[in-house]
Tab-separated table of C-alpha atoms in Angstrom:
chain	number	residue	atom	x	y	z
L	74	UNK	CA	-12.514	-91.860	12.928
L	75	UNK	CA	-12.742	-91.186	9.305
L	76	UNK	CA	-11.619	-93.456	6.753
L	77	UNK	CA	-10.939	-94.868	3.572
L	78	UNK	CA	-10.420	-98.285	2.479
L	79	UNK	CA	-9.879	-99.060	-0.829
L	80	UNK	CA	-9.813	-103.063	-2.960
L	81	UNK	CA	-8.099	-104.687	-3.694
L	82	UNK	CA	-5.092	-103.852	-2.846
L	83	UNK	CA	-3.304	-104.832	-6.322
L	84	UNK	CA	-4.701	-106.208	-9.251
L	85	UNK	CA	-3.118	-107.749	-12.886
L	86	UNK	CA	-4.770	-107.676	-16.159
L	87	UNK	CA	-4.206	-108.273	-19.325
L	88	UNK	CA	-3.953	-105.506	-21.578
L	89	UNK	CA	-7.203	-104.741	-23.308
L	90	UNK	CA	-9.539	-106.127	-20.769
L	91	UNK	CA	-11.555	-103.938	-18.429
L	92	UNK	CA	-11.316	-103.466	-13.981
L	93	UNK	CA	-13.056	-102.489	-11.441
L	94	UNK	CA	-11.076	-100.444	-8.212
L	95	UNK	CA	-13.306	-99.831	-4.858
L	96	UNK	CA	-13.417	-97.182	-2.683
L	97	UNK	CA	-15.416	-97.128	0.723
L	98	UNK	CA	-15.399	-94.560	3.476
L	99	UNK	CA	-16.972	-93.842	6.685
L	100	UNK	CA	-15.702	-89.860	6.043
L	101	UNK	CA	-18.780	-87.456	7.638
L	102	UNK	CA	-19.987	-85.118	6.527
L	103	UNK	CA	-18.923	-85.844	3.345
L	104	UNK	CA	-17.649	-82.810	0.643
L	105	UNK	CA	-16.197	-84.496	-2.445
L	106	UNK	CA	-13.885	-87.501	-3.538
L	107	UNK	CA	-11.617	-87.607	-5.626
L	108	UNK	CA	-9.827	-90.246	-7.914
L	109	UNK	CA	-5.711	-89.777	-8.418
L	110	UNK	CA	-3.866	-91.454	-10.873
L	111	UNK	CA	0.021	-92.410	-9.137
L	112	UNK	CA	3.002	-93.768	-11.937
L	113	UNK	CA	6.111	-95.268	-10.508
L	114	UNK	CA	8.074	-92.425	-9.187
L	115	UNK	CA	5.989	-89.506	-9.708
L	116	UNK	CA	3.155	-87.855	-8.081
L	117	UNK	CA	-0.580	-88.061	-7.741
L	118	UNK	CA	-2.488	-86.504	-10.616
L	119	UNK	CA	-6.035	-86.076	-10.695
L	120	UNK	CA	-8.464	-88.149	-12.706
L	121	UNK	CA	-12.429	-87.293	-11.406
L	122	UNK	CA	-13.761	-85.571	-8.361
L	123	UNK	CA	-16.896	-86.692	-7.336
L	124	UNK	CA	-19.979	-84.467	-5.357
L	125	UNK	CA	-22.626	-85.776	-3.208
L	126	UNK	CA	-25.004	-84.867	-6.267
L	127	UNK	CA	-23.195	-86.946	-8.723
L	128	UNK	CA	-23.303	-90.400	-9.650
L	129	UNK	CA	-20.841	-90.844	-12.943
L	130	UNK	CA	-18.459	-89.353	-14.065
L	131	UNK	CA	-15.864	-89.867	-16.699
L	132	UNK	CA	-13.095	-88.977	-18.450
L	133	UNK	CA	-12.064	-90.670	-21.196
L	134	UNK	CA	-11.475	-94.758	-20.659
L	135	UNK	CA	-11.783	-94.001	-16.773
L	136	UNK	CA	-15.442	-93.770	-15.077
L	137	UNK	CA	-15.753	-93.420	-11.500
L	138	UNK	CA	-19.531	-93.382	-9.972
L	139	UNK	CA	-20.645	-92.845	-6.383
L	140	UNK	CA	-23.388	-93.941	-3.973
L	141	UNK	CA	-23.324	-91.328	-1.025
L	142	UNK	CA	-26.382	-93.411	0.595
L	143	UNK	CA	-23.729	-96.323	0.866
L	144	UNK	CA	-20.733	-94.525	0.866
L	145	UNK	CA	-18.956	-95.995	-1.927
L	146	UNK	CA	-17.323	-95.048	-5.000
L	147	UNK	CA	-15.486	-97.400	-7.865
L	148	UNK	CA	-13.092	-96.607	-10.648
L	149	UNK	CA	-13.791	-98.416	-13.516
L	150	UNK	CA	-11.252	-98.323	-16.468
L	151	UNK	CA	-12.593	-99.624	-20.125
L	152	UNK	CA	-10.049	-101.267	-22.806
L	153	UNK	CA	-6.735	-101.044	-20.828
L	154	UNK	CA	-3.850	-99.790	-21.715
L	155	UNK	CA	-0.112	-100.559	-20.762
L	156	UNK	CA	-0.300	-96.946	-19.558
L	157	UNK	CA	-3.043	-97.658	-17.093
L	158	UNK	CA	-0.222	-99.322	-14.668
L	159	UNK	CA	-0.141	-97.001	-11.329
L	160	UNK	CA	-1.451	-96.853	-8.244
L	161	UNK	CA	-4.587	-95.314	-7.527
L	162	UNK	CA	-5.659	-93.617	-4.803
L	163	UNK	CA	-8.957	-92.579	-3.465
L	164	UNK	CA	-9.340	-89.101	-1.608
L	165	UNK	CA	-12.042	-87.831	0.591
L	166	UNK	CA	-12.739	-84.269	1.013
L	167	UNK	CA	-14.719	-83.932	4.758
L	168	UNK	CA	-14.348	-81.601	7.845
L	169	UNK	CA	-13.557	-83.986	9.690
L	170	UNK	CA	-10.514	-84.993	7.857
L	171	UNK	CA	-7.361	-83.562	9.261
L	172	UNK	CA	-6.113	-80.761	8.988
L	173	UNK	CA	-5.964	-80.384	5.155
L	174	UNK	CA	-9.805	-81.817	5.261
L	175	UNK	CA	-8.328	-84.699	3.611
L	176	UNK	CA	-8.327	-88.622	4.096
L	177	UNK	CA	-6.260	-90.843	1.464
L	178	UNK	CA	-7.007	-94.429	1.105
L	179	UNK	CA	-3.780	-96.426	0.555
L	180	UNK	CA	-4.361	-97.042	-3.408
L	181	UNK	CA	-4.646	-99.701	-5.250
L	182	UNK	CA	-1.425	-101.261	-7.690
L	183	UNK	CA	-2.852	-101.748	-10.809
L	184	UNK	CA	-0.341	-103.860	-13.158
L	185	UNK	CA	-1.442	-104.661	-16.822
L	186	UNK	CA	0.194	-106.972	-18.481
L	187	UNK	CA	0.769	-107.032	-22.458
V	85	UNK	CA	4.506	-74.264	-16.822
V	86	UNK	CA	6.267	-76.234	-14.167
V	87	UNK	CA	3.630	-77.133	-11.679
V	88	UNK	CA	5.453	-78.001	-9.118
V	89	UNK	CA	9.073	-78.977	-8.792
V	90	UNK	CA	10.832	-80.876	-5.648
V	91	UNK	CA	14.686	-81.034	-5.141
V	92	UNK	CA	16.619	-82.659	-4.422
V	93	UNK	CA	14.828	-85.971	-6.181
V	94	UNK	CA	16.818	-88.568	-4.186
V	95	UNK	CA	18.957	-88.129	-0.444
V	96	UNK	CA	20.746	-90.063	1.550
V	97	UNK	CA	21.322	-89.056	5.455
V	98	UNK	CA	23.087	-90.212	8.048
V	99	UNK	CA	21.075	-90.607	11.367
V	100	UNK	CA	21.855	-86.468	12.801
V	101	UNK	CA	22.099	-84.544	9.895
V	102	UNK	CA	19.982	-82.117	8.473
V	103	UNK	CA	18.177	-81.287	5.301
V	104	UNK	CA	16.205	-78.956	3.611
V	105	UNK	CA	13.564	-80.053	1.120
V	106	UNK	CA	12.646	-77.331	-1.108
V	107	UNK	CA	9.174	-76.763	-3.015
V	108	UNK	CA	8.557	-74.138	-6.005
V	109	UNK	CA	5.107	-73.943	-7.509
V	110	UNK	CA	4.057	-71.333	-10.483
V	111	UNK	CA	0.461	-71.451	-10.138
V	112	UNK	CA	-0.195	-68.724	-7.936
V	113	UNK	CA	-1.720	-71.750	-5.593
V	114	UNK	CA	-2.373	-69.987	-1.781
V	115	UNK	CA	-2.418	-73.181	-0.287
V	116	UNK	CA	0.545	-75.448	-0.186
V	117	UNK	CA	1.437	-78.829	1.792
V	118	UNK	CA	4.144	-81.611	2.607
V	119	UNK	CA	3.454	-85.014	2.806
V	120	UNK	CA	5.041	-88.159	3.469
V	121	UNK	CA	4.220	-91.510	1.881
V	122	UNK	CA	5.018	-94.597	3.200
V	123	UNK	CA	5.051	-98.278	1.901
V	124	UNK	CA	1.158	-99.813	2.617
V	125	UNK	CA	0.343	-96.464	3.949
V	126	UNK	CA	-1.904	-93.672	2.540
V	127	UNK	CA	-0.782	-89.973	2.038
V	128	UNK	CA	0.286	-88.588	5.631
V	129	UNK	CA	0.081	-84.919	6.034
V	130	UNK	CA	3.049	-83.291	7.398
V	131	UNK	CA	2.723	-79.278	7.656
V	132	UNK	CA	0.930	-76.958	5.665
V	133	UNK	CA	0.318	-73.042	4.440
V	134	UNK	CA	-2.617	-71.323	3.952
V	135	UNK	CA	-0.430	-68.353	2.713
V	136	UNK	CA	2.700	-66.648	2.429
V	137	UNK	CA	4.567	-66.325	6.016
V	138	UNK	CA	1.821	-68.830	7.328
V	139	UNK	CA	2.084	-72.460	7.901
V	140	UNK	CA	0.106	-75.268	10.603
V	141	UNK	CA	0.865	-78.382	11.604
V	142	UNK	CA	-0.569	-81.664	9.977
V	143	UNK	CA	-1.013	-84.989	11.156
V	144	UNK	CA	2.856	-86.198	11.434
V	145	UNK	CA	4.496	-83.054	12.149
V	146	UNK	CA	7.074	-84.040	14.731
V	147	UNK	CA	11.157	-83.711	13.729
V	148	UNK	CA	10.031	-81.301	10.970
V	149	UNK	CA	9.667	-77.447	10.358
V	150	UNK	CA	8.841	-75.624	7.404
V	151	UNK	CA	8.895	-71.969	6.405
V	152	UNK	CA	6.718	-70.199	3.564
V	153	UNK	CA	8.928	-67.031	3.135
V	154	UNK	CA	7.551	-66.291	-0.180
V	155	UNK	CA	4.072	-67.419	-1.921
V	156	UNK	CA	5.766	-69.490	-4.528
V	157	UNK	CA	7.721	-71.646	-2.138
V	158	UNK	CA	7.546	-73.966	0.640
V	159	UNK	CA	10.426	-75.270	2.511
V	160	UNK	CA	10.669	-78.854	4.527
V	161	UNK	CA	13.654	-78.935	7.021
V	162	UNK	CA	14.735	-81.723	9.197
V	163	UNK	CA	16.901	-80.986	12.004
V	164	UNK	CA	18.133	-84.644	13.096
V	165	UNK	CA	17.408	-87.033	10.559
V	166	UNK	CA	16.105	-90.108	12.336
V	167	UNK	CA	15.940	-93.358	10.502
V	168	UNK	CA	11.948	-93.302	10.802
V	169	UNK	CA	11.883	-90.220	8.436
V	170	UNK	CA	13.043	-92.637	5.601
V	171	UNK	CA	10.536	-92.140	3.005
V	172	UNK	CA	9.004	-90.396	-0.090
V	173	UNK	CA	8.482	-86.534	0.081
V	174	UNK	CA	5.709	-85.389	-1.835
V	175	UNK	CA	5.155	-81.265	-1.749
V	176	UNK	CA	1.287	-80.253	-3.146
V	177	UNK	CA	-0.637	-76.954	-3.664
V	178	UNK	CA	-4.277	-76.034	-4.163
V	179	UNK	CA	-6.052	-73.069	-4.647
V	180	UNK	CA	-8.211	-73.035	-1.803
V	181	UNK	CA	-8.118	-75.410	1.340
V	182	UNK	CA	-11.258	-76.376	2.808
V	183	UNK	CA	-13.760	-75.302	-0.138
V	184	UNK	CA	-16.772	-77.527	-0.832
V	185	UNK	CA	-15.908	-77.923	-4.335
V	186	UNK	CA	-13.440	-78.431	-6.928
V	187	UNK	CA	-9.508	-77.435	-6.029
V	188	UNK	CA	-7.469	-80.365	-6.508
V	189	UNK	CA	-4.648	-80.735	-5.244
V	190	UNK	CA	-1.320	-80.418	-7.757
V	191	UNK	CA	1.706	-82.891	-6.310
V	192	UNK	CA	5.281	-82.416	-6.830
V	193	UNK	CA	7.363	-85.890	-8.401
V	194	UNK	CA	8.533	-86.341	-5.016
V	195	UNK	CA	12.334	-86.383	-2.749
V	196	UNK	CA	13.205	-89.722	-2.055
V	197	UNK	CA	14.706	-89.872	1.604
V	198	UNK	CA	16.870	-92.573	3.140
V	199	UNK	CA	17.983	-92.021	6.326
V	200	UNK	CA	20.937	-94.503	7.436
């Protein structure tokens, strides 16, 4: 069965410093992942998709790399910002997965603290 | 530029009544989805279109139905609200569905449902 399990399942930092968020899946064959940002009460938006060819990729503070050999990807998010506080979720594009080709992990609640 | 837009926002039910959720996108997306989210849970699909006057069933599609009557909408109804269809709606759409590469998919802000 495919899925995705992502760690931890919160985390608290202080503003400024730096995290790490894990994603690892057992999704075959594998298409693309993707990286969605979640704030309280509103929907996912996308941050980085990731192919099997690539290995970084960022935008702005947020860089999310990939190891297809290994199957796992991580989020890491540089200097953080109050901002940064959301869940977010990891997303992996696969036949296999469902109907929409789709499996979600269940995110990870980031909380930074001033 | 909307994106997409959900109402109602919030909705309370009692346990029998029905509901319609309704879903407007105005990105000329083909492809457009419900989904339900629930506390320690990922993203459940609930029923999707791959195109005006088409829609499939997703992974949790039981006590709902939806209708795609025209390309820029997408309709969730509920029949009997049960109190196990409590949760957050989210309504999506994507430009293509099971492409290799790049659509992502563009989420609504969500109906939230309680079901008494």
């Amino acid at each position: 069965k495919n899925q995705v399990e992502q760690s931890p399942q919160s985390l608290i930092i202080l503003e400024g410093k730096n995290c790490t968020l894990q994603c690892n899946y057992t999704v075959s064959p594998f298409s693309n992942l993707r990286w969605y940002k979640q704030d309280t009460g509103r929907g996912p938006v996308s941050l980085t998709i990731m192919t099997f060819s690539e290995n970084t990729k960022s935008n702005g503070r947020y860089t999310a790399t990939l190891d297809a050999d290994t199957k796992q990807s991580s989020l890491h998010i540089t200097a953080s910002q109050l901002s940064d506080s959301a869940s977010y979720i990891c997303v992996v594009r696969g036949s296999g997965g469902g109907a929409d080709g789709l499996t979600f992990g269940k995110g990870t609640h980031l909380i930074i603290q001033p | 530029n909307a994106g997409v837009t959900q109402t109602p926002k919030f909705r309370v039910l009692k346990t029998g009544q029905s509901m319609t959720l309704l879903c407007a996108q105005d990105m000329n997306h083909e492809y457009m989805y419900w989904y339900r989210q629930d506390p320690g849970m990922g993203l459940r699909l609930i029923h999707y279109s791959v195109g005006e006057g088409t829609t499939a069933k997703g992974e949790v599609p039981d006590g709902y139905n939806v209708s795609r009557l025209k390309k820029q909408n997408f309709l969730l109804g509920l029949e009997s609200a049960a109190p196990s269809q409590t949760s957050v709606y989210f309504c999506a759409s994507s430009y293509s569905h099971r492409a290799a590469g790049s659509s992502p998919l563009h989420f609504g802000n969500g109906t939230r449902l309680t079901v008494t």
